[in-house]
Tab-separated table of C-alpha atoms and ligand atoms in Angstrom:
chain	number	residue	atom	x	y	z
A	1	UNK	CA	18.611	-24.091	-3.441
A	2	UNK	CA	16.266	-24.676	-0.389
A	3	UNK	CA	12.827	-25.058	0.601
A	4	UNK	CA	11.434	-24.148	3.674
A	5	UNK	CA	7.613	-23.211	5.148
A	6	UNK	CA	6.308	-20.497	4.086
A	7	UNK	CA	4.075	-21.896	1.836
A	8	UNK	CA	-0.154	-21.943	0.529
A	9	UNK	CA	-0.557	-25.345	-0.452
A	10	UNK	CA	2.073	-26.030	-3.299
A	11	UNK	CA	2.984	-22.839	-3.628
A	12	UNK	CA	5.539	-20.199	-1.831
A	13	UNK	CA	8.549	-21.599	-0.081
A	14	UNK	CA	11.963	-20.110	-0.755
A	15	UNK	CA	13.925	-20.928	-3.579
A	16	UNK	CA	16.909	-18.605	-2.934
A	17	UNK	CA	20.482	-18.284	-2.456
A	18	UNK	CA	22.092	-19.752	0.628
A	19	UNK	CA	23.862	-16.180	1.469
A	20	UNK	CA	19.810	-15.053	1.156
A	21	UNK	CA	18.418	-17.718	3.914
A	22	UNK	CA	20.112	-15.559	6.042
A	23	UNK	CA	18.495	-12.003	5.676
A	24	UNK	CA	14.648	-14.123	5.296
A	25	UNK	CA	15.272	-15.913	8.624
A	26	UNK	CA	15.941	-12.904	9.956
A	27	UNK	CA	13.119	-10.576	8.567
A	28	UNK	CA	10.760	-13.472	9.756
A	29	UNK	CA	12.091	-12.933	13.061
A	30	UNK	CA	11.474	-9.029	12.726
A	31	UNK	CA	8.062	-9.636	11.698
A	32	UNK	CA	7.348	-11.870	15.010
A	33	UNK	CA	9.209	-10.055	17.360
A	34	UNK	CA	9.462	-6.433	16.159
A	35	UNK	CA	6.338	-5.859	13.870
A	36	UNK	CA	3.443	-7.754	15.941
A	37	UNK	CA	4.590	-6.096	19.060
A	38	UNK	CA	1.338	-3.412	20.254
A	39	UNK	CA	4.319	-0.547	20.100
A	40	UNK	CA	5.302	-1.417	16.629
A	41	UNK	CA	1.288	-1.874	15.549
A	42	UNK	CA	0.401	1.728	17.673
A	43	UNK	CA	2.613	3.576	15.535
A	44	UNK	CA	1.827	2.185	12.484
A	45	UNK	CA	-2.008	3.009	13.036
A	46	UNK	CA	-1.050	6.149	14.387
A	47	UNK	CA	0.821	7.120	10.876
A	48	UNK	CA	-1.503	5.527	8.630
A	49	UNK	CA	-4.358	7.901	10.003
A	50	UNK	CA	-2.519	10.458	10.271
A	51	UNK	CA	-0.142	10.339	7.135
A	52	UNK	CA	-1.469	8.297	4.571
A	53	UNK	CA	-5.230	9.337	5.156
A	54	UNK	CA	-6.849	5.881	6.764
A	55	UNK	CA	-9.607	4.960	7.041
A	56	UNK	CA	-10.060	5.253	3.513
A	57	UNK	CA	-13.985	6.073	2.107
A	58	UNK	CA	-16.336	3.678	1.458
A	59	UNK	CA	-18.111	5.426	-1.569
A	60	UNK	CA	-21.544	3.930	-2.391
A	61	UNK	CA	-21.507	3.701	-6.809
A	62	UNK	CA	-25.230	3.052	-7.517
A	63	UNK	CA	-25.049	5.113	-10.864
A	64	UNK	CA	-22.262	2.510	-11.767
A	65	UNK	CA	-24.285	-0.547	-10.769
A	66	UNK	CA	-27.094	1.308	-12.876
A	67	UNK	CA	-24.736	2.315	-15.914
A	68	UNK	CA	-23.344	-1.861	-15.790
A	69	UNK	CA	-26.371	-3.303	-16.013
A	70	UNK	CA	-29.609	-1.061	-16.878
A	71	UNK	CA	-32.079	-3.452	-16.265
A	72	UNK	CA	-30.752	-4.506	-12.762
A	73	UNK	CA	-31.102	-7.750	-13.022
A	74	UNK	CA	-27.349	-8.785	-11.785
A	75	UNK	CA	-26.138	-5.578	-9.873
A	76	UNK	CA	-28.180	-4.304	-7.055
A	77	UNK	CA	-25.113	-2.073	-5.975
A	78	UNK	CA	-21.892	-1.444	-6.206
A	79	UNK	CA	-19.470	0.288	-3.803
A	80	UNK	CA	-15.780	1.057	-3.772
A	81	UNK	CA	-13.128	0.985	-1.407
A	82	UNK	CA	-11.064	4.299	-2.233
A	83	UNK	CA	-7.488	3.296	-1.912
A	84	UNK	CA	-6.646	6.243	-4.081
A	85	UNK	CA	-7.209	8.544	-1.319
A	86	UNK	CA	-4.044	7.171	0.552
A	87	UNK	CA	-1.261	9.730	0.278
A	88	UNK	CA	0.483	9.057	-2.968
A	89	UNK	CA	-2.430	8.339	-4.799
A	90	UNK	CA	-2.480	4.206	-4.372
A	91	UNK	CA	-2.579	1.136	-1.716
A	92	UNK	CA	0.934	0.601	-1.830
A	93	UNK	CA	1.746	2.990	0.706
A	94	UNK	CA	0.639	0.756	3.100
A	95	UNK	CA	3.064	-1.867	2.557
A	96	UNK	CA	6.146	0.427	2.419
A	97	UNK	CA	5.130	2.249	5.374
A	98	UNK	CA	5.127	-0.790	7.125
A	99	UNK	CA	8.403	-2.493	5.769
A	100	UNK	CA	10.369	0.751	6.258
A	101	UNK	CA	9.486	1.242	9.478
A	102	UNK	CA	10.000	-2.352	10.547
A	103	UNK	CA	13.504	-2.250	8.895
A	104	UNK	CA	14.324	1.322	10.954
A	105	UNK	CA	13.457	-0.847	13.791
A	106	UNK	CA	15.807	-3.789	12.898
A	107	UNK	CA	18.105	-1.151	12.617
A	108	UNK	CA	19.307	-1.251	9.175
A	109	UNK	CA	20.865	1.957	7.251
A	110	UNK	CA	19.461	1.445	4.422
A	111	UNK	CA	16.399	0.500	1.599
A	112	UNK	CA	16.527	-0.945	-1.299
A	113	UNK	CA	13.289	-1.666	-3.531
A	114	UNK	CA	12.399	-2.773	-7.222
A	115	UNK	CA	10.177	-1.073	-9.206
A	116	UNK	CA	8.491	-1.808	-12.752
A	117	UNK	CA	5.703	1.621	-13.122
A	118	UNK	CA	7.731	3.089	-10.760
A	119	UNK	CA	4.702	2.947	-8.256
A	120	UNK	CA	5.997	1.110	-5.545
A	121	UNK	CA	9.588	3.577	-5.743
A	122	UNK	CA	7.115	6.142	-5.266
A	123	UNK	CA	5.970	4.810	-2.616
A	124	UNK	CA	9.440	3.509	-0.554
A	125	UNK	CA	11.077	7.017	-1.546
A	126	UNK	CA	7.922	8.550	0.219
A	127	UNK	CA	8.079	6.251	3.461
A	128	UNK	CA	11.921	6.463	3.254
A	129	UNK	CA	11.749	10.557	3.169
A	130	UNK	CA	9.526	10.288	5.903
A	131	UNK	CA	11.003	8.324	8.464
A	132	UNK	CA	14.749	9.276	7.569
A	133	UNK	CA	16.579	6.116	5.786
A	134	UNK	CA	18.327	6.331	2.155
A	135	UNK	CA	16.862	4.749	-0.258
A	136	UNK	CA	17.982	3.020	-3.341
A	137	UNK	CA	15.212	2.010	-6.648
A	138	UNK	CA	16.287	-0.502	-8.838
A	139	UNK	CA	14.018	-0.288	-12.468
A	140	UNK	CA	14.786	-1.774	-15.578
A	141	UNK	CA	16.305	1.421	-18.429
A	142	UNK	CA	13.190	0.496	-20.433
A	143	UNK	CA	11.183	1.891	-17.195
A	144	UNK	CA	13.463	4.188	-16.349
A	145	UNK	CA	12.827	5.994	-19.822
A	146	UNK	CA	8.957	5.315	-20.214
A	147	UNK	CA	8.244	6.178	-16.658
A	148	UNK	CA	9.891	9.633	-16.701
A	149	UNK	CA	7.554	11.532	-14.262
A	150	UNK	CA	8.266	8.722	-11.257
A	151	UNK	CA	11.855	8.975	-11.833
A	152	UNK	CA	11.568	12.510	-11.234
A	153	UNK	CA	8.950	12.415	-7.990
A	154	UNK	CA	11.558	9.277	-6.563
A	155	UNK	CA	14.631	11.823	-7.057
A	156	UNK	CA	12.854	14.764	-5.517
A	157	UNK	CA	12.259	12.583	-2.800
A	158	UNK	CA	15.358	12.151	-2.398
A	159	UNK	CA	16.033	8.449	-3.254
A	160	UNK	CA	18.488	7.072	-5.607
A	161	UNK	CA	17.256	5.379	-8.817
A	162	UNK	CA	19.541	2.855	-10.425
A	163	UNK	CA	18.887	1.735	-13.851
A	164	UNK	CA	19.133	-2.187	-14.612
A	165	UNK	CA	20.487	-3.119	-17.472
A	166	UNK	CA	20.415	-6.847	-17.805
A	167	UNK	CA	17.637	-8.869	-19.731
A	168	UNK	CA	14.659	-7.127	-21.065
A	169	UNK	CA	15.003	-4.475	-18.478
A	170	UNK	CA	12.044	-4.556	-17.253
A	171	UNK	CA	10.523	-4.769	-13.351
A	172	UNK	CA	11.625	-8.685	-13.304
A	173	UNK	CA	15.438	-8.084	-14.179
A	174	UNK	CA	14.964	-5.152	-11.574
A	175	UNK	CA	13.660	-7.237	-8.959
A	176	UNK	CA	16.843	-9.730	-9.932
A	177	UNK	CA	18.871	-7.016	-9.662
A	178	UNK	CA	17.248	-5.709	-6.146
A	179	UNK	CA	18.019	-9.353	-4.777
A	180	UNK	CA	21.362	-9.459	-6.130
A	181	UNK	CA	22.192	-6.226	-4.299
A	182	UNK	CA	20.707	-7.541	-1.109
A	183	UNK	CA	22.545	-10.709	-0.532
A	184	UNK	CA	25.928	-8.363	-1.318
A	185	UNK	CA	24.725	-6.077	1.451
A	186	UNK	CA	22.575	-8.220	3.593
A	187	UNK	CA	24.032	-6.865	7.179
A	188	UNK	CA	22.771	-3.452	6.752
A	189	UNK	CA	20.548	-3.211	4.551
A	190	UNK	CA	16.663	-4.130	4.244
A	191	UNK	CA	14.639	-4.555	0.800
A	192	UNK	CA	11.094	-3.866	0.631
A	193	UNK	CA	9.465	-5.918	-1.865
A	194	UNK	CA	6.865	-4.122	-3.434
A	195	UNK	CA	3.706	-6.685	-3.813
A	196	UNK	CA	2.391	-10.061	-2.502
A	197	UNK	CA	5.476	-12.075	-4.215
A	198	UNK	CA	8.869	-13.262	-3.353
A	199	UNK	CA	10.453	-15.996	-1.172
A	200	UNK	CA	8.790	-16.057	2.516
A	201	UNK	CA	7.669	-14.337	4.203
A	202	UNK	CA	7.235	-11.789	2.015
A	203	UNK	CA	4.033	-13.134	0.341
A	204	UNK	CA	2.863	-13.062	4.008
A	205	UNK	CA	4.582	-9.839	5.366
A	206	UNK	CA	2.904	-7.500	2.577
A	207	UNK	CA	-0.795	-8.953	2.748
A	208	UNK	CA	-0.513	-8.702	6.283
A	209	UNK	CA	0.350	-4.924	5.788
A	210	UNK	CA	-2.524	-4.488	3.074
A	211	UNK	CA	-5.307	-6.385	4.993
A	212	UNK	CA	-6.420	-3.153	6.636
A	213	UNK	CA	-8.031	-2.994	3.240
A	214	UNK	CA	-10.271	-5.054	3.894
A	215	UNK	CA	-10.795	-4.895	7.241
A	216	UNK	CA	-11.811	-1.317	7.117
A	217	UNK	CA	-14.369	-2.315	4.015
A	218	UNK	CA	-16.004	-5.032	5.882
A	219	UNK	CA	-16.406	-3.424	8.932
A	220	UNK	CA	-17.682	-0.013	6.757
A	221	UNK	CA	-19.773	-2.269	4.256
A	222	UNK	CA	-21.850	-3.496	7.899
A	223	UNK	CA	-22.146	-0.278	9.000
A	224	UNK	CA	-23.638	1.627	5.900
A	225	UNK	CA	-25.385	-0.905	4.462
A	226	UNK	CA	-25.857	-3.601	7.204
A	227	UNK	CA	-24.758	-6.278	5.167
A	228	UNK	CA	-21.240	-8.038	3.187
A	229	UNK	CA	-21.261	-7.701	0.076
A	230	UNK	CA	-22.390	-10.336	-2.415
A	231	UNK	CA	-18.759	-10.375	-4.237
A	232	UNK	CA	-15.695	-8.586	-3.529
A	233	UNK	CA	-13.695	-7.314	-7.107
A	234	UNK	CA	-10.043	-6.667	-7.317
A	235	UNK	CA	-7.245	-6.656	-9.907
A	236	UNK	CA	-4.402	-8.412	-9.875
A	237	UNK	CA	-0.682	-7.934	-10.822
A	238	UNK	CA	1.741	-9.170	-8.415
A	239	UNK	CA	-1.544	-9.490	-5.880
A	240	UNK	CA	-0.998	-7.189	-2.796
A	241	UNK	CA	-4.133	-5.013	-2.985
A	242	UNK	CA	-6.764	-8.437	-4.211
A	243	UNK	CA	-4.797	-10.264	-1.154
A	244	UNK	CA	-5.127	-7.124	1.054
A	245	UNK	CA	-9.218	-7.144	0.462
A	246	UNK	CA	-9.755	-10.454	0.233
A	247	UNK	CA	-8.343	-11.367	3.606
A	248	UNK	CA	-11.013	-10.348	5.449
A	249	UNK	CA	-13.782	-11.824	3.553
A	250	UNK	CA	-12.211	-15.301	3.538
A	251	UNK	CA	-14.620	-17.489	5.692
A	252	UNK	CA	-17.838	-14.868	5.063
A	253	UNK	CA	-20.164	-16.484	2.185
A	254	UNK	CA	-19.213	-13.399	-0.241
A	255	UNK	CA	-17.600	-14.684	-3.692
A	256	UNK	CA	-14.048	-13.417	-4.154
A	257	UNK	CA	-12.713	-12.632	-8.003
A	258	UNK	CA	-9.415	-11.550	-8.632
A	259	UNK	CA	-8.999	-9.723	-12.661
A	260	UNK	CA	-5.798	-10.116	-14.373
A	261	UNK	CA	-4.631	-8.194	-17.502
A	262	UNK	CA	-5.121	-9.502	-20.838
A	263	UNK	CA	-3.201	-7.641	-22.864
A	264	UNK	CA	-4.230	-7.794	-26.664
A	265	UNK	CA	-6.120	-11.132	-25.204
A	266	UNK	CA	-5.427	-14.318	-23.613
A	267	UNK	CA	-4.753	-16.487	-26.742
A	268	UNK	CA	-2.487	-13.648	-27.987
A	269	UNK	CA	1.462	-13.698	-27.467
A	270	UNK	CA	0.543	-10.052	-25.510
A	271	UNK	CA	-0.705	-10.604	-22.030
A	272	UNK	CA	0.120	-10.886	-17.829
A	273	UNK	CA	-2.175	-13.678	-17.190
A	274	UNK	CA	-0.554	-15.346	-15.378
A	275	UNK	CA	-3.082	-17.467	-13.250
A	276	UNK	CA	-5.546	-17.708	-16.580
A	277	UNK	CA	-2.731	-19.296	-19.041
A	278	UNK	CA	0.531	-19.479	-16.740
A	279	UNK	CA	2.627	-22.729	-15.768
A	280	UNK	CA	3.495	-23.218	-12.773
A	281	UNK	CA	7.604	-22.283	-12.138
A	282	UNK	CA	9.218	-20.579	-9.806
A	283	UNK	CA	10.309	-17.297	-10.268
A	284	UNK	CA	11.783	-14.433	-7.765
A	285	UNK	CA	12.313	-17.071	-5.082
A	286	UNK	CA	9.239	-18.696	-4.555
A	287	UNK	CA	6.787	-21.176	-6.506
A	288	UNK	CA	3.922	-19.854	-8.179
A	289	UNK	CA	1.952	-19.502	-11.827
A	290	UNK	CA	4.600	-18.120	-14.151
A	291	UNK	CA	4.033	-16.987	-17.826
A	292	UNK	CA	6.899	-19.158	-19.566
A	293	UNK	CA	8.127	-21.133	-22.697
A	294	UNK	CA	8.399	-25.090	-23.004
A	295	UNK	CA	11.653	-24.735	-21.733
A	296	UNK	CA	10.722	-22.824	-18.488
A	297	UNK	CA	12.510	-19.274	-19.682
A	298	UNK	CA	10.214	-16.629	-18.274
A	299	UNK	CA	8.211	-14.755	-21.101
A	300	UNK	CA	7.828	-10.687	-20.896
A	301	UNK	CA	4.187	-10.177	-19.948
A	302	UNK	CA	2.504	-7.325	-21.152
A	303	UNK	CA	-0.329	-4.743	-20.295
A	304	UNK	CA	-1.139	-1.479	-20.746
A	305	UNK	CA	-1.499	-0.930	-17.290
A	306	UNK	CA	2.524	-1.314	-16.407
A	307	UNK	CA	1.262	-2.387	-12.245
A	308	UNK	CA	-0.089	-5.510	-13.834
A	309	UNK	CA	2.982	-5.993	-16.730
A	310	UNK	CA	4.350	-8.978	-14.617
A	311	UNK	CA	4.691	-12.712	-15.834
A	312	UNK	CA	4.518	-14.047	-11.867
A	313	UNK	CA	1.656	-13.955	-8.867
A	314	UNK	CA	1.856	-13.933	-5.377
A	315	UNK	CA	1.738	-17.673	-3.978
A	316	UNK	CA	-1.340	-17.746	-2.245
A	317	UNK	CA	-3.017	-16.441	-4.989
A	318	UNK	CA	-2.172	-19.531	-7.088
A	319	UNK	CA	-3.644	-21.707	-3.891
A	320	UNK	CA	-6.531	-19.846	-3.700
A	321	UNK	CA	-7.008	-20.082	-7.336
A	322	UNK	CA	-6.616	-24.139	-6.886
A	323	UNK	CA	-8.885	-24.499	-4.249
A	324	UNK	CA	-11.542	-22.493	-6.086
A	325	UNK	CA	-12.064	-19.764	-3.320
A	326	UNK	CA	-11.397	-16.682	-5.991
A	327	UNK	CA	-12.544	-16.638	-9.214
A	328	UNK	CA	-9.735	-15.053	-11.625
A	329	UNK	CA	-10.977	-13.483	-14.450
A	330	UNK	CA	-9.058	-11.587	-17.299
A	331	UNK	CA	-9.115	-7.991	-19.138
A	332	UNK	CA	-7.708	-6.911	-22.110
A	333	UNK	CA	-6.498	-3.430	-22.765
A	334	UNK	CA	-9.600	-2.162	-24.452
A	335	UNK	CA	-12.049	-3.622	-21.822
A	336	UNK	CA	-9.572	-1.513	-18.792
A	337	UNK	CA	-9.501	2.011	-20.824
A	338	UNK	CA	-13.464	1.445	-21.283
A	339	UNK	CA	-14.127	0.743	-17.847
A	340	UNK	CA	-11.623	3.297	-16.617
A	341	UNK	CA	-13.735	5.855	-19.158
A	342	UNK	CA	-16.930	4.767	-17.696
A	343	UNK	CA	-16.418	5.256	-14.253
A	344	UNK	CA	-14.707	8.566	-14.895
A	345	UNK	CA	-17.926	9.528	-16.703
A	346	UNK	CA	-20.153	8.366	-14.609
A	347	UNK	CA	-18.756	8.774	-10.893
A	348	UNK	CA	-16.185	11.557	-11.694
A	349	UNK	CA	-13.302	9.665	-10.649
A	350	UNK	CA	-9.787	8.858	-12.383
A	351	UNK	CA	-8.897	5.393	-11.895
A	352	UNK	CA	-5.784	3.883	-12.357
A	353	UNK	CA	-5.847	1.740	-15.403
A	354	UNK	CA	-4.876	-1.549	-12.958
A	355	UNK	CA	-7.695	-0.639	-10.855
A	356	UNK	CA	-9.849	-0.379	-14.391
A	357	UNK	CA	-9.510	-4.018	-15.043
A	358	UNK	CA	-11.584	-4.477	-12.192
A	359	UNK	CA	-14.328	-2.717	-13.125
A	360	UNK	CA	-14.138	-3.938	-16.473
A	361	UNK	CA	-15.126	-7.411	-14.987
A	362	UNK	CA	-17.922	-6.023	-12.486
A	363	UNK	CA	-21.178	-6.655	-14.901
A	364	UNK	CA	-20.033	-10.002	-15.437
A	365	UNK	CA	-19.559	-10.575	-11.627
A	366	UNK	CA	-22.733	-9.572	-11.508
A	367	UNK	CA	-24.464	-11.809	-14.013
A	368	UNK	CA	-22.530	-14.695	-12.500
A	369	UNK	CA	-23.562	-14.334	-8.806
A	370	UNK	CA	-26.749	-13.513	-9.806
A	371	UNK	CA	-27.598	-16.526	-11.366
A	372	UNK	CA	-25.947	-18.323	-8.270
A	373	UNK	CA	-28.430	-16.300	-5.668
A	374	UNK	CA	-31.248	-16.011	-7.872
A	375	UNK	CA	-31.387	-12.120	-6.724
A	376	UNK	CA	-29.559	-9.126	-8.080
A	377	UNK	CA	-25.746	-8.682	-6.118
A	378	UNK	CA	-24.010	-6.026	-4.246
A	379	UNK	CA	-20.000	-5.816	-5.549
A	380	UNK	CA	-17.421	-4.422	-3.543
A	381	UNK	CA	-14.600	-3.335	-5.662
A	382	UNK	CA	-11.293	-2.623	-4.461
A	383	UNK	CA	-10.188	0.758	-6.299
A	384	UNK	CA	-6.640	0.181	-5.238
A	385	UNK	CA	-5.281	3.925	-6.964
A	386	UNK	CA	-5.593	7.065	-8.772
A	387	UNK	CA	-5.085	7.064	-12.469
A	388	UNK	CA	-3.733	10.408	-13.291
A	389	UNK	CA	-0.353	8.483	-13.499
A	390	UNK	CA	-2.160	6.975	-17.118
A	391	UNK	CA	-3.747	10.441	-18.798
A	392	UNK	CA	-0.975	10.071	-21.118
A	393	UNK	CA	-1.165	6.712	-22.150
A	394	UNK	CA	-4.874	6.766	-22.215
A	395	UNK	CA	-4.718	10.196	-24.391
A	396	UNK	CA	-2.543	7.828	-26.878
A	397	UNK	CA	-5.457	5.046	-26.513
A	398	UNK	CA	-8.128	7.214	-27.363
A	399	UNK	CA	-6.291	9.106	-29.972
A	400	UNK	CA	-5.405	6.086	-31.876
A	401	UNK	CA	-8.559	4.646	-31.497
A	402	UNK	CA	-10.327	7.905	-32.685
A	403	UNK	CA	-11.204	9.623	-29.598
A	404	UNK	CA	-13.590	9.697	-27.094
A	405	UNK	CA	-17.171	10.211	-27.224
B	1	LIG	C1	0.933	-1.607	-8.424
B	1	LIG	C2	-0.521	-1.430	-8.546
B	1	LIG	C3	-1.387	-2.532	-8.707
B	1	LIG	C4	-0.903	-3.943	-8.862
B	1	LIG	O1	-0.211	-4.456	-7.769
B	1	LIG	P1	-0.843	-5.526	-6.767
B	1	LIG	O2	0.298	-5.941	-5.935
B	1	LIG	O3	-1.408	-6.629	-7.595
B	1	LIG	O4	-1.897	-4.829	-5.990
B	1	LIG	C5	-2.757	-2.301	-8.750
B	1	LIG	N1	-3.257	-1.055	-8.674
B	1	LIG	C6	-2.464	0.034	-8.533
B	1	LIG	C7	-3.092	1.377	-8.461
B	1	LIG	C8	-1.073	-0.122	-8.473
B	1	LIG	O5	-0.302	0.963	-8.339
């Protein structure tokens, strides 16, 4: 085991196989030589507008801001950065696009990804159909079985899903897997990690591939309303769409908060928050908040919302969590499937129920900032995808909990 840079104060590094230094070394040297060449960054542009559907909107939400908090004291607006108008319905397009056509350029045969929802397979088998490379998606059976329908859309995209059988087979013993496979196959074959996690550089690779995010808001947010926003909202699982926003607004005076799932709650057995109650540990090859036992065994996490079922965090979300710069905040199950009801209600769109956990924390963002500015706030929330992936699981929610009004 070896540490090298890489790393966000304490956090990152590579805690890896030796066979594994290997492949990293040389992605980092893809990433300077191959992927921040003007070629590499023209094409990528070129099928992001013309493929995925950037720049995404900017939609302005001022009957949310009004619905949040009727008497306007903490939200003077709220707008929303429409990530699920990308092509496949979410933000992680942009990172697969990117890693896919990097490895085509480093000229390996083939991609292998992880995948928990099934989300980011989606997504690979997409960028992996388009730009001609097999692809192989390792999820855990217990995914493979609850996540039926993305089984079916990665197959008829012609990738091959392998179910993982080892541990609680679930998206970390696929990710295990998915590393496993790579240091067997290293010479030819490229994985694309599927969030802001991992040994480096991937932490640094995939929020460098989201941060058109926020670029795109900032620059739209000056142009339609003439200002930043006050606070910039985003929810967090492994971190890749928060990082992706956040980037840009780093050094402005806007407030950053990142929301985690809480399950059934945070002093419950039955949550991913990681950065609200984890340890720090080091899982999938790089050090970072973990949710685990005394003895350091990594616990299952849980959510409704299976993009944020994940007991790790990208690293430099556990710096920027130390340093203060975000705020993370936490929200159960029943605050998500409320907000993600609300803002279907009120601004007639479907939001996926990660995304909802954002705007479950937005009135409370803006009481906070408020009281910091001594003026009502403008919130930028990242509404990183589409949520008709979780009609059926919020169906079940609302059944059980005797419908909806
Ligand atoms: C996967 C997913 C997430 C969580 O992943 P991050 O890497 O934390 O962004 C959030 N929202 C949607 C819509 C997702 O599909």
């Amino acid at each position: 085991m070896t540490t090298l840079p890489g790393t966000f104060g304490a956090y990152g590094g590579r805690f890896v196989a030796e066979t594994l230094m290997f492949a990293l070394d040389e992605l980092e040297a893809g990433v300077r030589e191959i992927l921040r060449t003007d070629e590499f960054q023209s094409t990528l542009r070129e099928l992001l507008r013309a493929y995925v559907g950037r720049p995404t909107a900017l939609t302005r939400a001022r009957p949310l801001a009004t619905a949040l908090d009727p008497d306007g004291v903490g939200l003077a607006d709220v707008w929303l950065k429409r990530e699920d108008l990308c092509h496949t319905g979410a933000h992680k397009i942009n990172n697969a696009l990117g890693q896919v056509l990097l490895a085509k350029r480093m000229g390996k045969a083939r991609v292998i990804a992880e995948t928990g929802a099934g989300q980011h397979g989606v997504a690979t088998a997409t960028a992996c159909a388009l730009l001609d490379v097999p692809c192989e998606v390792f999820m855990g059976a217990v995914d493979v079985e609850r996540q039926a329908p993305n089984v079916a859309r990665m197959k008829m995209l012609g990738a091959r899903v392998v179910p993982v059988e080892t541990g609680s087979r679930t998206l970390k013993d696929a990710m295990n897997e998915a590393l496993r496979d790579w240091v067997t196959h290293v010479a030819h074959t490229a994985y694309c990690v599927g969030s802001a996690a991992g040994p480096h550089p991937y932490p640094s690779l995939v929020a460098e591939l989201q941060r058109v995010i926020g670029d795109e808001a900032r620059a739209d947010m000056l142009r339609e309303s003439g200002a930043l926003p006050d606070a910039v909202v985003a929810c967090v699982g492994g971190g890749s769409n928060a990082i992706g926003v956040m980037r840009a607004f780093l050094d402005d005076d806007v407030a950053l908060y990142g929301v985690e799932a809480a399950g059934d709650g945070v002093g419950t057995a039955r949550h991913a928050a990681t950065l609200t109650r984890g340890r720090v540990g080091v899982l999938h090859g790089a050090r970072s908040y973990v949710l685990c036992d005394d003895d350091g065994q990594i616990q299952e996490a849980h959510s409704i919302s299976a993009g944020l079922d994940y007991p790790g965090v990208g690293p430099e979300h556990a710096h920027l969590r130390d340093t203060g710069r975000v705020t993370y905040l936490a929200a159960t199950d029943r605050e998500a499937v409320e907000a993600a009801t609300l803002v279907a209600r009120r601004m007639g769109i479907l939001v996926a129920l990660e995304t909802a956990h954002a705007f479950a924390k937005v009135a409370e963002v803006g009481r906070r900032e408020s009281a910091r500015r001594g003026r009502p706030v403008s919130a930028l929330v990242c509404l990183s995808g589409r949520g008709d992936k979780d009609l059926g699981t919020l169906g079940a929610w609302l059944e059980a909990s005797g419908g909806a009004r």
